[in-house]
Amino acid sequence: MSHDDVAPTRRRSIRALSAAAIATVLTVAPATAASAGGHGHGHGHGHDKCAKQVNDTYAEVLKCVTVDGVLKHLKEFQRIADRSTDPYYPGSRAAGTKGYAASVKYVSGLLRKAGYKVTLDPFEFQFAFPAVLDQITPAAASYETGAFTNSPAGDVTGKVIPVDINLTGDRATSSACEAADFTGLDFSGPADIALVQRGTCNFIVKVQAAQAAGAEAVVLFNQGNDPTREALIVGTLGDDPGVTIPVVGASFADGAALAAAGSTAHVRVLPTETRTDVNVIAELPGRNRDNVVMAGSHLDSVTAGPGINDNGSGSAAILETALTLARTKPQNTLRFAWWGAEEDGLLGSAAYVAELSQAEKDRIALYLNYDMVGSPNYIFQVYDADQSSFPAPVVVPEGSTALEDLFESYYTWKKLPYDDAEFSGRSDYQAFIEAGIPSGGLFTGAEVVKTEQQATIWGGTAGASFDPNYHEAGDTITNLDRKALEVNSDLIAFAQLTFAYSTEAVNGVKGRPVPGKPIRLPAPAGPQGTFNTGDGGHAPHHPEA
């Protein structure tokens, strides 16, 4: 049912149920901070007590899910990337590479040892080989690049023709967005390369216009109008774009170099190859087999590097949560997912949901998504299901506000300020919300720049991105904030334990209290409201304009 089709009275009743159920169902003893000591799951976190006990109270879970335990997994992801001898993308954990295969083996091995039923869920995708962007004249140089998703193959060497670009001042541009941008440009040669700048209109509009003008290849470089638009940009052309020429990306600086008078270049995109990779799915049956509480994170990195914050952070946090809860006897069935090929267009999660029958989709009570939860220049953010800060560009499934409420109430309980992130569907929850499954998640920021106001509230560096190494080789084990990772790892475990016992606040299915003394979480304090425009720092993985 679409959100627009839900009667207003029903929406209010679910919201009221959310607040009441969350306030009464939660139980907790005084919690030990996540950094206080380690624990073991048979994989060496210090002592064995946590591995031997059931861990079905908040006090136990908050003590046993430690930041050191999460970092242990992250260090292993870093080692996997460092040791990868993949012939095309060494040093990464990208889907289709040796680094990803080793990540799957590590995660699935620990889960099987802990007693989970583990499934390696296969899906096919198009593996893109490294692209080439070389400048020949007036100076020889090789530039970092990548083929746009769904770019055709091609090998073109020829003159570079800038199309209405702006390299100075505010660098505002509508390059290749209008037919007039091509007036007076000569694309009559056999190997002309259009140099197009990001800005104003979607990538596909620019590329289609360049192709129509006669270009044999396109280099689309970043706009350079603020720090988030300086680095290499590699986006998507969408499905069936009708493009027949190769399209590669470039940074602003490299685009400016290519714009020099008399510039010639070489662009090469090899044909893609159909490969099969897997999602890792782990399940722990509950008393109610037909009420599944699901959490997921994407396991793959971009090809540029090891992807420790994006998204080793989410993957490690839910792995540590799953291992801690392995001996529980939950009321509801627990399911964890580590998705493949998210960075290629949310492919693994989309394939998984598409293969589910309607009856299987109906069994999923909720889906919690964790994509980047330890950003080095973080702010705490919650997916804005109630649209109090951002109108959602997608239909928000009924019940999703209960997930937002729990996250916000936890931050409030811990006296931690938080803000909203647009409920955008720009990560692996997209397929779940399209299936009408209540969804929510946490986020600590990507390429968007932290403001002075945000630095005052959360600390960190104003004028720098939330993650300065977003989608870069520098997303390594040093590209994390320990406090953000600690707080969010606790919250991820807290939420999973809560919904393991009752999802009444989300879908009306009654459960039972979490063992322990009941307390009432406070009502959410409310978001800080530090984003005047934009989408709450949640830059898409495949930006379009």
PDB file of C-alpha atoms in Angstrom, residues 412-542:
ATOM      1  CA  THR A 412      18.126  11.086  23.549  1.00  0.00           C
ATOM      2  CA  TRP A 413      18.604   8.564  26.379  1.00  0.00           C
ATOM      3  CA  LYS A 414      22.353   8.818  25.894  1.00  0.00           C
ATOM      4  CA  LYS A 415      22.119  12.635  25.742  1.00  0.00           C
ATOM      5  CA  LEU A 416      23.563  12.669  22.230  1.00  0.00           C
ATOM      6  CA  PRO A 417      22.320  15.202  19.662  1.00  0.00           C
ATOM      7  CA  TYR A 418      21.251  13.842  16.301  1.00  0.00           C
ATOM      8  CA  ASP A 419      19.865  15.059  13.012  1.00  0.00           C
ATOM      9  CA  ASP A 420      17.784  13.706  10.149  1.00  0.00           C
ATOM     10  CA  ALA A 421      19.069  12.178   6.923  1.00  0.00           C
ATOM     11  CA  GLU A 422      16.719  12.160   3.984  1.00  0.00           C
ATOM     12  CA  PHE A 423      14.692   8.944   3.654  1.00  0.00           C
ATOM     13  CA  SER A 424      15.983   8.622   0.132  1.00  0.00           C
ATOM     14  CA  GLY A 425      16.331   4.945  -0.779  1.00  0.00           C
ATOM     15  CA  ARG A 426      19.917   5.643  -1.862  1.00  0.00           C
ATOM     16  CA  SER A 427      21.289   2.557  -0.152  1.00  0.00           C
ATOM     17  CA  ASP A 428      20.250  -1.077   0.183  1.00  0.00           C
ATOM     18  CA  TYR A 429      16.915  -0.283   1.812  1.00  0.00           C
ATOM     19  CA  GLN A 430      15.570   0.889  -1.556  1.00  0.00           C
ATOM     20  CA  ALA A 431      14.301  -2.538  -2.636  1.00  0.00           C
ATOM     21  CA  PHE A 432      12.710  -3.090   0.779  1.00  0.00           C
ATOM     22  CA  ILE A 433      10.815   0.195   0.804  1.00  0.00           C
ATOM     23  CA  GLU A 434       9.675  -0.453  -2.766  1.00  0.00           C
ATOM     24  CA  ALA A 435       8.268  -3.751  -1.457  1.00  0.00           C
ATOM     25  CA  GLY A 436       6.410  -1.879   1.296  1.00  0.00           C
ATOM     26  CA  ILE A 437       8.600  -3.209   4.130  1.00  0.00           C
ATOM     27  CA  PRO A 438       9.076  -0.795   7.062  1.00  0.00           C
ATOM     28  CA  SER A 439      12.648   0.441   6.948  1.00  0.00           C
ATOM     29  CA  GLY A 440      15.076   2.656   8.818  1.00  0.00           C
ATOM     30  CA  GLY A 441      18.736   3.196   9.447  1.00  0.00           C
ATOM     31  CA  LEU A 442      21.673   5.207  10.711  1.00  0.00           C
ATOM     32  CA  PHE A 443      24.209   7.333   8.879  1.00  0.00           C
ATOM     33  CA  THR A 444      27.210   9.456   9.870  1.00  0.00           C
ATOM     34  CA  GLY A 445      27.780  11.354   6.609  1.00  0.00           C
ATOM     35  CA  ALA A 446      29.595  11.044   3.299  1.00  0.00           C
ATOM     36  CA  GLU A 447      30.940  13.767   0.999  1.00  0.00           C
ATOM     37  CA  VAL A 448      28.817  16.672   2.262  1.00  0.00           C
ATOM     38  CA  VAL A 449      30.778  19.388   4.086  1.00  0.00           C
ATOM     39  CA  LYS A 450      30.303  19.901   7.823  1.00  0.00           C
ATOM     40  CA  THR A 451      29.085  23.368   8.768  1.00  0.00           C
ATOM     41  CA  GLU A 452      30.290  25.548  11.621  1.00  0.00           C
ATOM     42  CA  GLN A 453      27.023  24.873  13.435  1.00  0.00           C
ATOM     43  CA  GLN A 454      27.483  21.124  13.091  1.00  0.00           C
ATOM     44  CA  ALA A 455      31.078  21.333  14.317  1.00  0.00           C
ATOM     45  CA  THR A 456      29.851  23.207  17.386  1.00  0.00           C
ATOM     46  CA  ILE A 457      27.314  20.455  18.128  1.00  0.00           C
ATOM     47  CA  TRP A 458      29.263  17.302  17.271  1.00  0.00           C
ATOM     48  CA  GLY A 459      32.863  18.472  17.186  1.00  0.00           C
ATOM     49  CA  GLY A 460      35.123  17.764  14.258  1.00  0.00           C
ATOM     50  CA  THR A 461      36.216  20.047  11.457  1.00  0.00           C
ATOM     51  CA  ALA A 462      33.975  22.626   9.817  1.00  0.00           C
ATOM     52  CA  GLY A 463      34.597  23.034   6.109  1.00  0.00           C
ATOM     53  CA  ALA A 464      35.645  19.390   5.657  1.00  0.00           C
ATOM     54  CA  SER A 465      33.467  16.551   4.432  1.00  0.00           C
ATOM     55  CA  PHE A 466      31.881  14.181   6.931  1.00  0.00           C
ATOM     56  CA  ASP A 467      34.064  11.558   5.255  1.00  0.00           C
ATOM     57  CA  PRO A 468      36.919  13.253   3.376  1.00  0.00           C
ATOM     58  CA  ASN A 469      37.935   9.852   1.949  1.00  0.00           C
ATOM     59  CA  TYR A 470      34.492   8.917   0.674  1.00  0.00           C
ATOM     60  CA  HIS A 471      34.929   6.561  -2.309  1.00  0.00           C
ATOM     61  CA  GLU A 472      38.686   7.141  -2.248  1.00  0.00           C
ATOM     62  CA  ALA A 473      41.772   5.001  -1.678  1.00  0.00           C
ATOM     63  CA  GLY A 474      42.114   6.710   1.717  1.00  0.00           C
ATOM     64  CA  ASP A 475      39.059   4.926   3.145  1.00  0.00           C
ATOM     65  CA  THR A 476      41.320   2.764   5.318  1.00  0.00           C
ATOM     66  CA  ILE A 477      41.366   1.567   8.920  1.00  0.00           C
ATOM     67  CA  THR A 478      42.447   5.081   9.951  1.00  0.00           C
ATOM     68  CA  ASN A 479      39.369   6.621   8.276  1.00  0.00           C
ATOM     69  CA  LEU A 480      37.053   6.174  11.272  1.00  0.00           C
ATOM     70  CA  ASP A 481      35.919   7.972  14.399  1.00  0.00           C
ATOM     71  CA  ARG A 482      36.045   5.626  17.389  1.00  0.00           C
ATOM     72  CA  LYS A 483      33.278   7.390  19.320  1.00  0.00           C
ATOM     73  CA  ALA A 484      30.860   7.340  16.380  1.00  0.00           C
ATOM     74  CA  LEU A 485      31.597   3.676  15.767  1.00  0.00           C
ATOM     75  CA  GLU A 486      31.188   2.826  19.462  1.00  0.00           C
ATOM     76  CA  VAL A 487      27.903   4.678  19.907  1.00  0.00           C
ATOM     77  CA  ASN A 488      26.348   3.332  16.736  1.00  0.00           C
ATOM     78  CA  SER A 489      27.526  -0.245  17.298  1.00  0.00           C
ATOM     79  CA  ASP A 490      25.764  -0.153  20.681  1.00  0.00           C
ATOM     80  CA  LEU A 491      22.643   1.308  19.088  1.00  0.00           C
ATOM     81  CA  ILE A 492      22.611  -1.266  16.285  1.00  0.00           C
ATOM     82  CA  ALA A 493      22.765  -4.083  18.836  1.00  0.00           C
ATOM     83  CA  PHE A 494      20.195  -2.361  21.063  1.00  0.00           C
ATOM     84  CA  ALA A 495      17.717  -2.038  18.196  1.00  0.00           C
ATOM     85  CA  GLN A 496      18.216  -5.627  17.052  1.00  0.00           C
ATOM     86  CA  LEU A 497      17.607  -6.986  20.544  1.00  0.00           C
ATOM     87  CA  THR A 498      14.535  -4.789  20.995  1.00  0.00           C
ATOM     88  CA  PHE A 499      12.862  -5.980  17.811  1.00  0.00           C
ATOM     89  CA  ALA A 500      13.995  -9.553  18.388  1.00  0.00           C
ATOM     90  CA  TYR A 501      11.413  -9.628  21.171  1.00  0.00           C
ATOM     91  CA  SER A 502       8.665  -7.369  19.848  1.00  0.00           C
ATOM     92  CA  THR A 503       7.779  -5.545  16.639  1.00  0.00           C
ATOM     93  CA  GLU A 504       4.436  -4.350  17.966  1.00  0.00           C
ATOM     94  CA  ALA A 505       5.498  -0.729  17.510  1.00  0.00           C
ATOM     95  CA  VAL A 506       6.202  -1.381  13.828  1.00  0.00           C
ATOM     96  CA  ASN A 507       3.566  -3.795  12.534  1.00  0.00           C
ATOM     97  CA  GLY A 508       1.266  -4.491  15.485  1.00  0.00           C
ATOM     98  CA  VAL A 509       2.559  -8.033  16.028  1.00  0.00           C
ATOM     99  CA  LYS A 510       2.751  -8.563  19.773  1.00  0.00           C
ATOM    100  CA  GLY A 511       5.843 -10.094  21.274  1.00  0.00           C
ATOM    101  CA  ARG A 512       7.159 -10.048  24.807  1.00  0.00           C
ATOM    102  CA  PRO A 513       9.464  -7.832  26.842  1.00  0.00           C
ATOM    103  CA  VAL A 514      13.203  -8.158  26.584  1.00  0.00           C
ATOM    104  CA  PRO A 515      14.394  -9.949  29.740  1.00  0.00           C
ATOM    105  CA  GLY A 516      15.419  -7.601  32.550  1.00  0.00           C
ATOM    106  CA  LYS A 517      13.999  -4.675  34.450  1.00  0.00           C
ATOM    107  CA  PRO A 518      11.724  -2.472  32.318  1.00  0.00           C
ATOM    108  CA  ILE A 519      12.468   1.201  31.822  1.00  0.00           C
ATOM    109  CA  ARG A 520      10.947   3.885  29.654  1.00  0.00           C
ATOM    110  CA  LEU A 521      13.086   5.406  26.962  1.00  0.00           C
ATOM    111  CA  PRO A 522      12.525   9.155  26.737  1.00  0.00           C
ATOM    112  CA  ALA A 523      10.606  10.630  23.856  1.00  0.00           C
ATOM    113  CA  PRO A 524      12.854  11.730  21.007  1.00  0.00           C
ATOM    114  CA  ALA A 525      14.417  15.117  21.668  1.00  0.00           C
ATOM    115  CA  GLY A 526      14.053  16.013  17.998  1.00  0.00           C
ATOM    116  CA  PRO A 527      16.600  16.593  15.247  1.00  0.00           C
ATOM    117  CA  GLN A 528      19.005  19.494  15.457  1.00  0.00           C
ATOM    118  CA  GLY A 529      17.821  20.848  12.101  1.00  0.00           C
ATOM    119  CA  THR A 530      21.278  21.770  10.853  1.00  0.00           C
ATOM    120  CA  PHE A 531      20.532  21.134   7.182  1.00  0.00           C
ATOM    121  CA  ASN A 532      18.840  24.079   5.533  1.00  0.00           C
ATOM    122  CA  THR A 533      18.960  22.514   2.095  1.00  0.00           C
ATOM    123  CA  GLY A 534      20.033  19.225   0.578  1.00  0.00           C
ATOM    124  CA  ASP A 535      19.415  15.698   1.704  1.00  0.00           C
ATOM    125  CA  GLY A 536      20.949  15.470   5.131  1.00  0.00           C
ATOM    126  CA  GLY A 537      24.448  14.681   4.013  1.00  0.00           C
ATOM    127  CA  HIS A 538      23.414  11.513   2.256  1.00  0.00           C
ATOM    128  CA  ALA A 539      25.056  12.040  -1.101  1.00  0.00           C
ATOM    129  CA  PRO A 540      24.025   9.294  -3.515  1.00  0.00           C
ATOM    130  CA  HIS A 541      26.537   6.644  -4.476  1.00  0.00           C
ATOM    131  CA  HIS A 542      25.686   7.336  -8.095  1.00  0.00           C
TER     132      HIS A 542
END
